[in-house]
């Protein structure tokens, strides 16, 4: 996805939030904003938004001199999400369509990120997302939800590559991957995480902490931007991305990085968190999306 | 009021909105954003936010080469607001406390601004603001509403200076000024407008178009920022500001420019439109405020 001018005010908001979450004082926060302002003229709108995300968080890291300023937040998210795991597994068991329900959960997991950052009541938010009587009725009301294609591709694919998003929500990905493994025990699943700390994106340590290794092999994308930007991924990862029978991309960051930037079809699973993305694909903010496209 | 770091993302949003409202294309919009970015390092947080507003709109004016890019929007606002005038005058007549009701209306007039910019249903919004049974009950629920001080000061003041805000809402100011004149026909009221076009702020032509001259003398503050910044007002205006028995400052822009920056007590009448202002004075966003202070 390209960067829209509307993303620019939001970059400044993200930079301020990032500096604050890293514990920076007001002087340092201002420095981060000014360094972003000074970069603006050089930034091409043809770049995807996570490219600027990478710049912002590298500045925060450099100016605050903290290698992984969000480490504690990530751990907190993992613990919070793991607390929901047993109850959610029970819900999957009694769901009419457990694959569809697991997909919804995986997307709903995005709110863990919101929850930790904005003190949302995660429990209540999950209830809201799963409010309709059952997943089939919810499915009907969704703007973009290519579920039948997903089920069909899943059935015939042997090698599946899943691109993780944030710490914490990894637990929700795990539930989906466990459901896939329950249905198709012989499929090979790779779960890709970021190579280096970038905001609260999941690293290998988060994936292990959240128990992903029970159903998938954890690999690194080689990339350290908040979204899988192919041009900075490792050669090894790019080969796997190309050769996988099915790619599932999780979260808005990965969508922003890959949508209209990749030569292969991908299942994009995410919650549309901002008006720019919502307008780009034609949905409402906070819609949960399963989009099969390039 | 000082500028908070949280105002910075909002400056970029304002600049983008301003450029778009002025009919600028994407290339020009980007230019406006970059010129703001380049200014950021020089901008002191001790300045009030309208100081940056002045910079932004001067850039929009210069880059778009339009002297008054919001002229049509202002005319549209004036006409829209004049359409409400007869009905609102009837409502004032039957109000239990017509002064209090007129004050509420004057603040509610702020949404004309919102309405024109964001296609709000102004009629419905007015109904929402005036939803409670009567103005006395509404008064009780307000966070900051120094009404008894207002009524007391009004009674004993002979020379009243009223600082106007945006075009359109001038009609709502007029209803308040007419109510004051009905109660106290001998008071002298000055209605101050901006000297030169600045966003959709009311100029003398808007005040005349909205009929302010029927109850007040229209003067210029000498200032061309979206808020009355005393350091750039005319000498003549400053004398009147100092000597007036009572000053009523309308709108958030004037509040941002004058609050904690003036040596005299002022009645600030406005709707708190942003989280920064709301946090600064301790109210909720969209609260209607009558604050008596320096």
Coordinates of C-alpha atoms in Angstrom, one line a residue:
Chain A
X1 CA 0.0 0.0 0.0
X2 CA 1.2 3.5 -0.8
X3 CA 1.5 6.2 1.9
X4 CA -1.3 8.8 1.8
X5 CA -0.9 12.4 2.9
X6 CA -3.4 11.5 5.7
X7 CA -0.8 9.2 7.1
X8 CA 1.6 12.1 7.8
X9 CA -0.3 13.6 10.8
X10 CA -0.6 10.0 12.1
X11 CA 3.2 9.4 11.7
X12 CA 3.7 12.3 14.2
X13 CA 1.1 10.8 16.5
X14 CA 2.9 7.4 16.3
X15 CA 6.3 9.0 16.9
X16 CA 4.9 10.8 20.0
X17 CA 3.2 7.6 21.3
X18 CA 6.4 5.6 20.6
X19 CA 8.6 8.1 22.4
X20 CA 6.3 8.1 25.4
X21 CA 5.9 4.3 25.5
X22 CA 9.7 4.1 25.5
X23 CA 9.7 6.3 28.6
X24 CA 11.2 9.4 27.0
X25 CA 10.8 12.8 28.7
X26 CA 9.3 15.8 26.9
X27 CA 12.6 17.1 25.6
X28 CA 13.4 13.7 24.0
X29 CA 9.8 13.4 22.7
X30 CA 10.2 16.7 21.0
X31 CA 13.6 15.6 19.5
X32 CA 11.9 12.5 18.0
X33 CA 9.2 14.7 16.4
X34 CA 11.7 17.1 15.0
X35 CA 13.8 14.3 13.5
X36 CA 10.7 13.0 11.8
X37 CA 9.9 16.5 10.5
X38 CA 13.4 16.8 9.1
X39 CA 13.0 13.4 7.3
X40 CA 9.6 14.2 5.8
X41 CA 10.8 15.9 2.6
X42 CA 12.9 12.8 1.7
X43 CA 10.1 10.4 2.3
X44 CA 8.4 9.2 -0.9
X45 CA 4.7 8.6 -0.8
X46 CA 5.4 5.5 -3.0
X47 CA 6.9 3.9 0.1
X48 CA 4.5 1.9 2.3
X49 CA 3.7 3.4 5.7
X50 CA 5.7 0.8 7.7
X51 CA 8.8 2.2 5.9
X52 CA 8.3 5.4 7.9
X53 CA 7.4 3.3 10.9
X54 CA 10.8 1.7 10.7
X55 CA 12.4 5.2 10.5
X56 CA 10.4 6.5 13.5
X57 CA 11.2 3.5 15.8
X58 CA 14.9 3.5 14.8
X59 CA 15.0 7.2 15.9
X60 CA 13.2 6.4 19.1
X61 CA 15.6 3.6 19.8
X62 CA 18.6 5.8 19.0
X63 CA 17.5 8.9 20.8
X64 CA 16.3 7.0 23.9
X65 CA 19.3 4.7 23.7
X66 CA 17.1 1.7 24.5
X67 CA 17.6 -1.3 22.3
X68 CA 14.1 -2.8 22.9
X69 CA 12.1 0.0 24.5
X70 CA 8.9 -2.1 24.3
X71 CA 10.2 -5.3 25.8
X72 CA 8.1 -5.0 29.0
X73 CA 5.0 -4.1 27.1
X74 CA 5.5 -7.2 24.9
X75 CA 5.8 -9.4 27.9
X76 CA 2.7 -7.9 29.4
X77 CA 0.8 -8.5 26.2
X78 CA 1.9 -12.1 26.0
X79 CA 0.9 -12.7 29.6
X80 CA -2.5 -11.0 29.1
X81 CA -3.2 -13.0 26.0
X82 CA -2.1 -16.3 27.6
X83 CA -4.6 -15.6 30.3
X84 CA -7.4 -15.8 27.7
X85 CA -6.1 -19.0 26.1
X86 CA -7.9 -21.7 28.1
X87 CA -11.3 -20.0 27.9
X88 CA -10.9 -19.3 24.2
X89 CA -9.9 -22.9 23.4
X90 CA -13.2 -24.0 25.1
X91 CA -15.1 -21.6 22.9
X92 CA -13.4 -23.0 19.8
X93 CA -14.5 -26.5 20.8
X94 CA -18.2 -25.6 20.9
X95 CA -18.2 -23.3 17.9
X96 CA -20.4 -24.5 14.9
X97 CA -17.6 -23.7 12.5
X98 CA -14.4 -23.9 14.5
X99 CA -12.1 -22.8 11.7
X100 CA -14.2 -19.7 11.0
X101 CA -14.3 -19.0 14.7
X102 CA -10.6 -19.3 15.1
X103 CA -10.0 -17.0 12.2
X104 CA -12.2 -14.4 13.9
X105 CA -10.3 -14.9 17.1
X106 CA -7.0 -14.4 15.3
X107 CA -8.1 -11.1 14.0
X108 CA -9.8 -10.1 17.2
X109 CA -6.4 -10.7 18.9
X110 CA -5.3 -7.4 17.3
X111 CA -7.1 -5.6 20.1
X112 CA -4.6 -6.9 22.7
X113 CA -2.3 -4.4 21.1
X114 CA -5.0 -1.7 21.5
X115 CA -5.7 -2.9 25.0
X116 CA -2.2 -2.6 26.4
X117 CA -1.7 0.7 24.7
X118 CA -5.0 2.3 25.5
X119 CA -6.2 0.6 28.7
X120 CA -9.2 -1.0 26.9
X121 CA -11.2 -3.7 28.6
X122 CA -10.0 -6.5 26.4
X123 CA -12.5 -9.0 27.7
X124 CA -15.4 -6.7 26.9
X125 CA -14.0 -5.9 23.5
X126 CA -13.7 -9.6 22.6
X127 CA -17.3 -10.0 23.7
X128 CA -18.3 -7.2 21.3
X129 CA -16.5 -8.7 18.4
X130 CA -18.1 -12.1 19.0
X131 CA -21.5 -10.6 19.9
X132 CA -23.7 -12.0 17.2
X133 CA -25.3 -15.4 17.8
X134 CA -22.8 -17.4 15.9
X135 CA -19.8 -17.1 13.6
X136 CA -22.0 -17.9 10.5
X137 CA -24.3 -15.0 11.2
X138 CA -21.3 -12.7 11.9
X139 CA -19.7 -13.9 8.6
X140 CA -22.7 -12.7 6.6
X141 CA -22.4 -9.2 7.9
X142 CA -18.7 -8.8 7.0
X143 CA -17.6 -6.3 4.3
X144 CA -14.6 -8.3 3.1
X145 CA -14.2 -11.8 4.3
X146 CA -13.0 -14.4 1.7
X147 CA -13.7 -17.4 3.9
X148 CA -14.7 -19.9 1.3
X149 CA -11.5 -19.2 -0.7
X150 CA -9.5 -19.5 2.6
X151 CA -11.0 -22.9 3.5
X152 CA -10.5 -24.2 -0.1
X153 CA -6.8 -23.0 -0.3
X154 CA -6.1 -24.3 3.1
X155 CA -7.4 -27.8 2.2
X156 CA -5.1 -28.1 -0.8
X157 CA -2.0 -26.4 0.5
X158 CA 0.8 -28.4 2.1
X159 CA 3.3 -25.6 3.0
X160 CA 1.8 -22.7 4.8
X161 CA 3.6 -19.5 5.7
X162 CA 2.0 -17.4 8.4
X163 CA 3.3 -13.8 9.0
X164 CA 3.0 -12.9 12.7
X165 CA 2.2 -9.4 13.9
X166 CA 2.4 -8.2 17.5
X167 CA 3.4 -9.8 20.7
X168 CA 0.3 -10.9 22.7
X169 CA -1.9 -11.6 19.7
X170 CA 0.5 -14.4 18.9
X171 CA -1.6 -16.4 21.4
X172 CA -4.6 -15.9 19.1
X173 CA -2.6 -16.9 16.1
X174 CA -1.7 -20.0 18.0
X175 CA -5.3 -20.9 18.5
X176 CA -5.9 -20.6 14.7
X177 CA -2.8 -22.7 13.9
X178 CA -3.8 -25.3 16.4
X179 CA -7.2 -25.5 14.7
X180 CA -5.5 -25.9 11.3
X181 CA -3.3 -28.7 12.7
X182 CA -6.3 -30.4 14.3
X183 CA -8.0 -30.5 10.9
X184 CA -4.9 -31.3 8.9
X185 CA -2.2 -32.8 11.1
X186 CA 0.3 -33.2 8.2
X187 CA 0.5 -29.7 7.0
X188 CA 3.8 -27.8 7.4
X189 CA 3.4 -24.4 9.0
X190 CA 6.0 -21.7 9.2
X191 CA 5.4 -18.8 11.6
X192 CA 7.5 -15.8 10.6
X193 CA 8.5 -13.1 13.2
X194 CA 10.6 -10.0 12.9
X195 CA 14.4 -10.2 13.1
X196 CA 15.0 -7.3 15.5
X197 CA 12.9 -5.4 18.0
X198 CA 10.5 -3.1 16.2
X199 CA 7.7 -1.6 18.4
X200 CA 5.7 -4.4 19.9
X201 CA 6.0 -6.7 16.9
X202 CA 6.5 -10.3 17.9
X203 CA 10.1 -11.6 18.0
X204 CA 11.0 -15.3 18.2
X205 CA 11.1 -15.1 22.0
X206 CA 7.5 -13.9 22.0
X207 CA 6.4 -16.7 19.7
X208 CA 8.1 -19.3 22.0
X209 CA 6.6 -17.6 25.1
X210 CA 3.1 -17.8 23.5
X211 CA 3.5 -21.5 22.5
X212 CA 3.5 -21.2 18.7
X213 CA 6.2 -23.9 18.5
X214 CA 3.6 -26.5 19.4
X215 CA 2.1 -26.2 15.9
X216 CA 4.5 -24.3 13.7
X217 CA 8.2 -23.8 13.0
X218 CA 9.2 -20.3 14.1
X219 CA 11.4 -18.5 11.5
X220 CA 12.6 -14.9 11.1
X221 CA 11.6 -12.7 8.1
X222 CA 14.9 -11.0 8.4
X223 CA 13.0 -7.7 8.5
X224 CA 12.9 -5.1 11.2
X225 CA 10.0 -2.9 10.1
X226 CA 6.5 -2.9 11.6
X227 CA 5.2 -4.8 8.6
X228 CA 6.9 -7.3 6.3
X229 CA 8.6 -5.2 3.6
X230 CA 9.9 -7.7 1.1
X231 CA 12.8 -5.5 -0.1
X232 CA 14.4 -5.8 3.3
X233 CA 13.6 -9.4 4.1
X234 CA 16.3 -12.1 4.1
X235 CA 16.9 -14.2 1.0
X236 CA 16.0 -17.3 2.9
X237 CA 12.6 -15.8 3.9
X238 CA 11.9 -14.6 0.4
X239 CA 12.4 -18.1 -1.0
X240 CA 9.9 -19.5 1.5
X241 CA 7.5 -16.6 0.7
X242 CA 7.7 -17.5 -3.0
X243 CA 7.5 -21.2 -2.6
X244 CA 4.8 -21.6 0.1
X245 CA 1.5 -23.0 -1.1
X246 CA -0.4 -20.5 1.0
X247 CA 0.6 -17.2 2.8
X248 CA -1.4 -15.8 5.6
X249 CA -0.5 -12.3 6.5
X250 CA -1.6 -11.1 9.9
X251 CA -2.3 -7.5 11.1
X252 CA -2.5 -4.1 9.5
X253 CA 1.2 -3.5 9.4
X254 CA 1.8 -6.5 7.2
X255 CA -1.1 -5.5 5.0
X256 CA 0.3 -2.0 4.6
X257 CA 3.7 -3.5 3.7
X258 CA 2.5 -6.2 1.3
X259 CA -0.7 -5.1 -0.3
X260 CA -0.2 -4.2 -3.9
X261 CA 3.6 -4.7 -3.4
X262 CA 3.7 -8.5 -3.8
X263 CA 3.6 -10.7 -6.9
X264 CA 1.8 -13.6 -5.1
X265 CA -1.7 -13.9 -3.7
X266 CA -1.9 -13.6 0.1
X267 CA -4.6 -14.0 2.6
X268 CA -4.6 -10.7 4.6
X269 CA -6.1 -11.1 8.0
X270 CA -6.5 -7.9 10.0
X271 CA -8.6 -5.4 11.7
X272 CA -8.8 -2.1 9.8
X273 CA -7.6 0.2 12.4
X274 CA -7.4 3.5 10.5
X275 CA -9.5 5.5 8.1
X276 CA -6.9 5.5 5.4
X277 CA -6.7 1.7 5.2
X278 CA -10.5 1.5 5.5
X279 CA -11.0 3.9 2.6
X280 CA -8.3 2.1 0.5
X281 CA -10.1 -1.2 0.6
X282 CA -13.7 0.1 1.1
X283 CA -14.7 -1.0 4.6
X284 CA -15.4 0.7 8.0
X285 CA -12.8 1.3 10.7
X286 CA -12.6 -1.7 13.1
X287 CA -14.1 -4.1 10.5
X288 CA -12.4 -7.5 10.7
X289 CA -11.1 -8.4 7.3
X290 CA -10.0 -11.5 5.5
X291 CA -8.9 -10.4 2.0
X292 CA -7.4 -12.7 -0.6
X293 CA -5.4 -10.6 -3.0
X294 CA -2.1 -9.3 -4.3
Chain B
X1 CA -2.4 28.4 26.6
X2 CA 1.0 26.9 25.8
X3 CA 1.4 24.4 22.9
X4 CA 1.6 20.7 23.9
X5 CA 3.5 18.1 22.0
X6 CA 0.1 16.5 21.3
X7 CA -0.8 19.6 19.2
X8 CA 2.0 18.8 16.7
X9 CA 0.3 15.8 14.9
X10 CA -2.9 18.0 14.9
X11 CA -1.0 20.9 13.3
X12 CA -0.2 18.6 10.4
X13 CA -3.8 17.5 10.2
X14 CA -5.0 21.1 10.2
X15 CA -2.5 22.0 7.5
X16 CA -3.7 19.1 5.3
X17 CA -7.4 20.1 5.9
X18 CA -6.6 23.7 5.3
X19 CA -4.8 23.0 2.0
X20 CA -7.7 20.8 0.9
X21 CA -10.4 23.3 1.8
X22 CA -8.4 25.8 -0.2
X23 CA -8.7 23.5 -3.2
X24 CA -5.0 22.6 -3.4
X25 CA -4.0 19.5 -5.3
X26 CA -2.0 16.7 -3.8
X27 CA 1.4 18.2 -4.8
X28 CA 0.5 21.5 -3.2
X29 CA -0.9 19.7 -0.1
X30 CA 2.4 17.9 0.3
X31 CA 4.3 21.2 -0.1
X32 CA 2.2 22.8 2.8
X33 CA 3.0 19.8 5.0
X34 CA 6.7 20.0 4.2
X35 CA 6.9 23.7 4.9
X36 CA 5.2 23.1 8.3
X37 CA 7.7 20.3 9.0
X38 CA 10.6 22.6 8.2
X39 CA 9.2 25.2 10.6
X40 CA 8.8 22.8 13.5
X41 CA 12.2 23.1 15.0
X42 CA 11.9 26.9 15.3
X43 CA 8.5 26.7 16.9
X44 CA 8.6 27.3 20.6
X45 CA 6.1 25.3 22.8
X46 CA 5.7 28.5 24.8
X47 CA 3.8 30.0 21.9
X48 CA 0.1 29.4 21.8
X49 CA -1.3 27.0 19.2
X50 CA -3.0 29.8 17.1
X51 CA 0.6 31.1 16.5
X52 CA 1.2 28.0 14.5
X53 CA -2.3 28.3 13.0
X54 CA -1.2 31.7 11.7
X55 CA 1.9 30.2 10.1
X56 CA 0.0 27.3 8.6
X57 CA -2.7 29.4 7.0
X58 CA -0.2 32.0 5.7
X59 CA 1.7 29.1 4.0
X60 CA -1.6 27.8 2.5
X61 CA -2.4 31.3 1.3
X62 CA 1.1 31.8 -0.2
X63 CA 1.4 28.3 -1.8
X64 CA -2.1 28.3 -3.2
X65 CA -1.9 32.0 -4.1
X66 CA -5.4 32.6 -2.9
X67 CA -5.9 35.6 -0.6
X68 CA -9.0 34.3 1.1
X69 CA -9.3 30.6 0.2
X70 CA -12.2 30.1 2.7
X71 CA -14.4 33.0 1.5
X72 CA -17.0 30.8 0.0
X73 CA -17.1 28.5 3.0
X74 CA -17.6 31.6 5.2
X75 CA -20.5 32.8 3.1
X76 CA -22.0 29.3 3.2
X77 CA -21.7 29.2 7.0
X78 CA -23.3 32.6 7.3
X79 CA -26.2 31.6 5.2
X80 CA -26.6 28.3 7.0
X81 CA -26.6 30.0 10.3
X82 CA -29.0 32.8 9.2
X83 CA -31.4 30.1 8.3
X84 CA -31.6 29.0 11.9
X85 CA -32.1 32.5 13.2
X86 CA -35.9 32.9 13.2
X87 CA -36.5 29.5 14.9
X88 CA -33.8 30.1 17.5
X89 CA -35.2 33.6 18.4
X90 CA -38.6 31.9 19.1
X91 CA -36.9 29.4 21.3
X92 CA -35.1 32.2 23.2
X93 CA -38.5 33.9 23.8
X94 CA -40.0 30.8 25.5
X95 CA -36.8 29.9 27.5
X96 CA -37.2 30.0 31.3
X97 CA -33.8 31.8 31.5
X98 CA -33.3 33.5 28.2
X99 CA -29.8 34.8 29.0
X100 CA -28.6 31.3 29.9
X101 CA -30.3 29.8 26.9
X102 CA -28.7 32.4 24.6
X103 CA -25.3 31.7 26.1
X104 CA -25.7 28.0 25.4
X105 CA -26.8 28.8 21.8
X106 CA -23.7 31.1 21.3
X107 CA -21.4 28.2 22.3
X108 CA -23.5 25.7 20.3
X109 CA -22.9 27.9 17.3
X110 CA -19.4 26.5 17.2
X111 CA -20.8 23.4 15.6
X112 CA -21.7 25.4 12.4
X113 CA -18.0 25.4 11.9
X114 CA -17.9 21.6 12.3
X115 CA -21.0 21.2 10.2
X116 CA -19.7 23.0 7.2
X117 CA -16.3 21.2 7.4
X118 CA -17.5 17.7 8.2
X119 CA -21.0 17.6 6.8
X120 CA -22.6 17.2 10.2
X121 CA -26.3 17.5 10.5
X122 CA -26.3 20.9 12.3
X123 CA -30.0 20.7 13.2
X124 CA -29.6 17.4 14.9
X125 CA -26.5 18.5 16.7
X126 CA -28.2 21.6 18.0
X127 CA -31.0 19.3 19.3
X128 CA -28.5 17.1 21.0
X129 CA -26.8 20.1 22.8
X130 CA -30.2 21.4 23.9
X131 CA -31.6 17.9 24.7
X132 CA -32.2 18.2 28.4
X133 CA -35.6 19.5 29.6
X134 CA -34.5 23.0 30.2
X135 CA -31.4 25.2 30.4
X136 CA -31.4 25.1 34.3
X137 CA -31.1 21.3 34.3
X138 CA -28.5 21.4 31.6
X139 CA -26.6 24.1 33.6
X140 CA -26.3 21.7 36.6
X141 CA -24.6 19.0 34.6
X142 CA -21.9 21.3 33.1
X143 CA -18.3 20.8 34.2
X144 CA -17.2 24.5 34.0
X145 CA -19.9 27.0 33.6
X146 CA -19.5 30.2 35.6
X147 CA -22.9 31.5 34.9
X148 CA -23.7 33.4 38.1
X149 CA -20.5 35.4 37.8
X150 CA -21.4 36.1 34.2
X151 CA -24.9 37.4 35.1
X152 CA -23.4 39.5 37.9
X153 CA -20.6 41.0 35.8
X154 CA -23.0 41.6 33.0
X155 CA -25.3 43.6 35.2
X156 CA -22.6 46.0 36.5
X157 CA -20.6 46.4 33.3
X158 CA -21.2 49.3 31.0
X159 CA -18.6 48.7 28.2
X160 CA -18.6 45.1 26.9
X161 CA -16.0 43.7 24.5
X162 CA -17.0 40.5 22.7
X163 CA -14.3 38.7 20.7
X164 CA -15.9 36.9 17.7
X165 CA -14.7 33.6 16.4
X166 CA -15.9 32.0 13.1
X167 CA -18.1 33.1 10.3
X168 CA -21.6 31.5 10.6
X169 CA -21.6 31.2 14.4
X170 CA -21.6 35.0 14.4
X171 CA -25.4 34.6 14.0
X172 CA -25.5 32.8 17.3
X173 CA -23.4 35.5 18.9
X174 CA -25.9 38.0 17.6
X175 CA -28.7 36.2 19.4
X176 CA -26.8 36.5 22.7
X177 CA -25.9 40.1 22.1
X178 CA -29.6 40.9 21.2
X179 CA -30.6 39.2 24.5
X180 CA -28.1 41.4 26.4
X181 CA -29.4 44.5 24.7
X182 CA -33.0 43.5 25.4
X183 CA -32.2 43.2 29.1
X184 CA -29.9 46.2 29.3
X185 CA -30.6 48.5 26.3
X186 CA -28.0 51.1 27.4
X187 CA -24.9 48.9 27.5
X188 CA -22.2 49.6 24.9
X189 CA -21.1 46.4 23.1
X190 CA -18.1 46.1 20.8
X191 CA -17.8 43.1 18.6
X192 CA -14.2 42.4 17.5
X193 CA -13.4 40.5 14.3
X194 CA -10.1 39.6 12.7
X195 CA -8.3 42.2 10.5
X196 CA -7.4 39.9 7.6
X197 CA -8.7 36.6 6.3
X198 CA -7.5 33.7 8.5
X199 CA -9.2 30.3 7.9
X200 CA -12.9 30.7 8.5
X201 CA -12.6 33.4 11.2
X202 CA -15.2 36.1 11.0
X203 CA -14.2 39.4 9.3
X204 CA -16.1 42.6 9.4
X205 CA -18.0 41.6 6.2
X206 CA -19.3 38.4 8.0
X207 CA -20.3 40.3 11.1
X208 CA -22.4 42.7 8.9
X209 CA -23.8 39.9 6.8
X210 CA -24.9 38.2 10.0
X211 CA -26.5 41.4 11.4
X212 CA -24.3 42.0 14.4
X213 CA -24.4 45.7 13.8
X214 CA -28.0 45.8 15.1
X215 CA -26.7 45.4 18.6
X216 CA -23.0 46.0 18.7
X217 CA -20.3 48.2 17.1
X218 CA -18.1 46.1 14.9
X219 CA -14.3 46.7 15.3
X220 CA -11.1 44.9 14.2
X221 CA -8.7 43.4 16.6
X222 CA -5.9 44.1 14.2
X223 CA -4.9 40.5 14.4
X224 CA -4.8 37.8 11.7
X225 CA -4.3 34.6 13.6
X226 CA -7.0 32.0 14.4
X227 CA -7.3 33.4 18.0
X228 CA -6.7 36.8 19.4
X229 CA -3.0 36.9 20.2
X230 CA -2.5 40.1 22.1
X231 CA 1.1 40.7 20.9
X232 CA -0.1 41.2 17.4
X233 CA -3.3 43.1 18.0
X234 CA -3.6 46.8 17.2
X235 CA -2.9 49.5 19.8
X236 CA -6.4 50.7 19.5
X237 CA -7.8 47.3 20.2
X238 CA -5.5 46.7 23.1
X239 CA -6.7 49.9 24.8
X240 CA -10.3 48.7 24.4
X241 CA -9.3 45.3 25.7
X242 CA -7.8 46.9 28.8
X243 CA -10.5 49.4 29.5
X244 CA -13.6 47.3 28.8
X245 CA -15.6 46.5 32.0
X246 CA -16.2 42.9 30.7
X247 CA -14.5 40.9 28.0
X248 CA -16.3 37.9 26.5
X249 CA -14.0 35.6 24.4
X250 CA -15.7 33.3 22.0
X251 CA -14.4 30.0 20.7
X252 CA -11.5 27.7 21.3
X253 CA -9.1 29.6 19.1
X254 CA -9.5 32.8 21.3
X255 CA -9.2 30.6 24.4
X256 CA -6.0 29.1 23.2
X257 CA -4.6 32.5 22.4
X258 CA -5.6 34.3 25.6
X259 CA -5.8 31.8 28.4
X260 CA -2.9 32.3 30.8
X261 CA -1.6 35.0 28.4
X262 CA -3.7 37.9 29.5
X263 CA -3.5 40.2 32.6
X264 CA -7.2 40.7 32.8
X265 CA -10.1 38.4 33.7
X266 CA -12.1 37.2 30.7
X267 CA -15.2 35.1 30.2
X268 CA -14.2 32.3 27.9
X269 CA -17.2 30.8 26.0
X270 CA -16.4 27.8 23.9
X271 CA -16.9 24.2 23.1
X272 CA -13.8 22.1 24.1
X273 CA -13.1 20.6 20.7
X274 CA -9.8 18.7 21.3
X275 CA -8.4 16.4 24.0
X276 CA -5.5 18.8 24.8
X277 CA -7.7 21.7 25.7
X278 CA -10.1 19.4 27.6
X279 CA -7.2 18.0 29.6
X280 CA -5.8 21.4 30.2
X281 CA -8.9 22.7 31.9
X282 CA -10.3 19.4 33.2
X283 CA -13.4 18.7 31.1
X284 CA -14.6 16.3 28.4
X285 CA -14.3 16.8 24.7
X286 CA -17.4 18.7 23.3
X287 CA -18.3 20.0 26.8
X288 CA -19.7 23.5 26.5
X289 CA -17.6 25.8 28.7
X290 CA -18.1 29.3 30.3
X291 CA -14.9 29.9 32.2
X292 CA -14.2 33.1 34.0
X293 CA -10.4 33.4 34.4
X294 CA -7.1 34.9 33.3

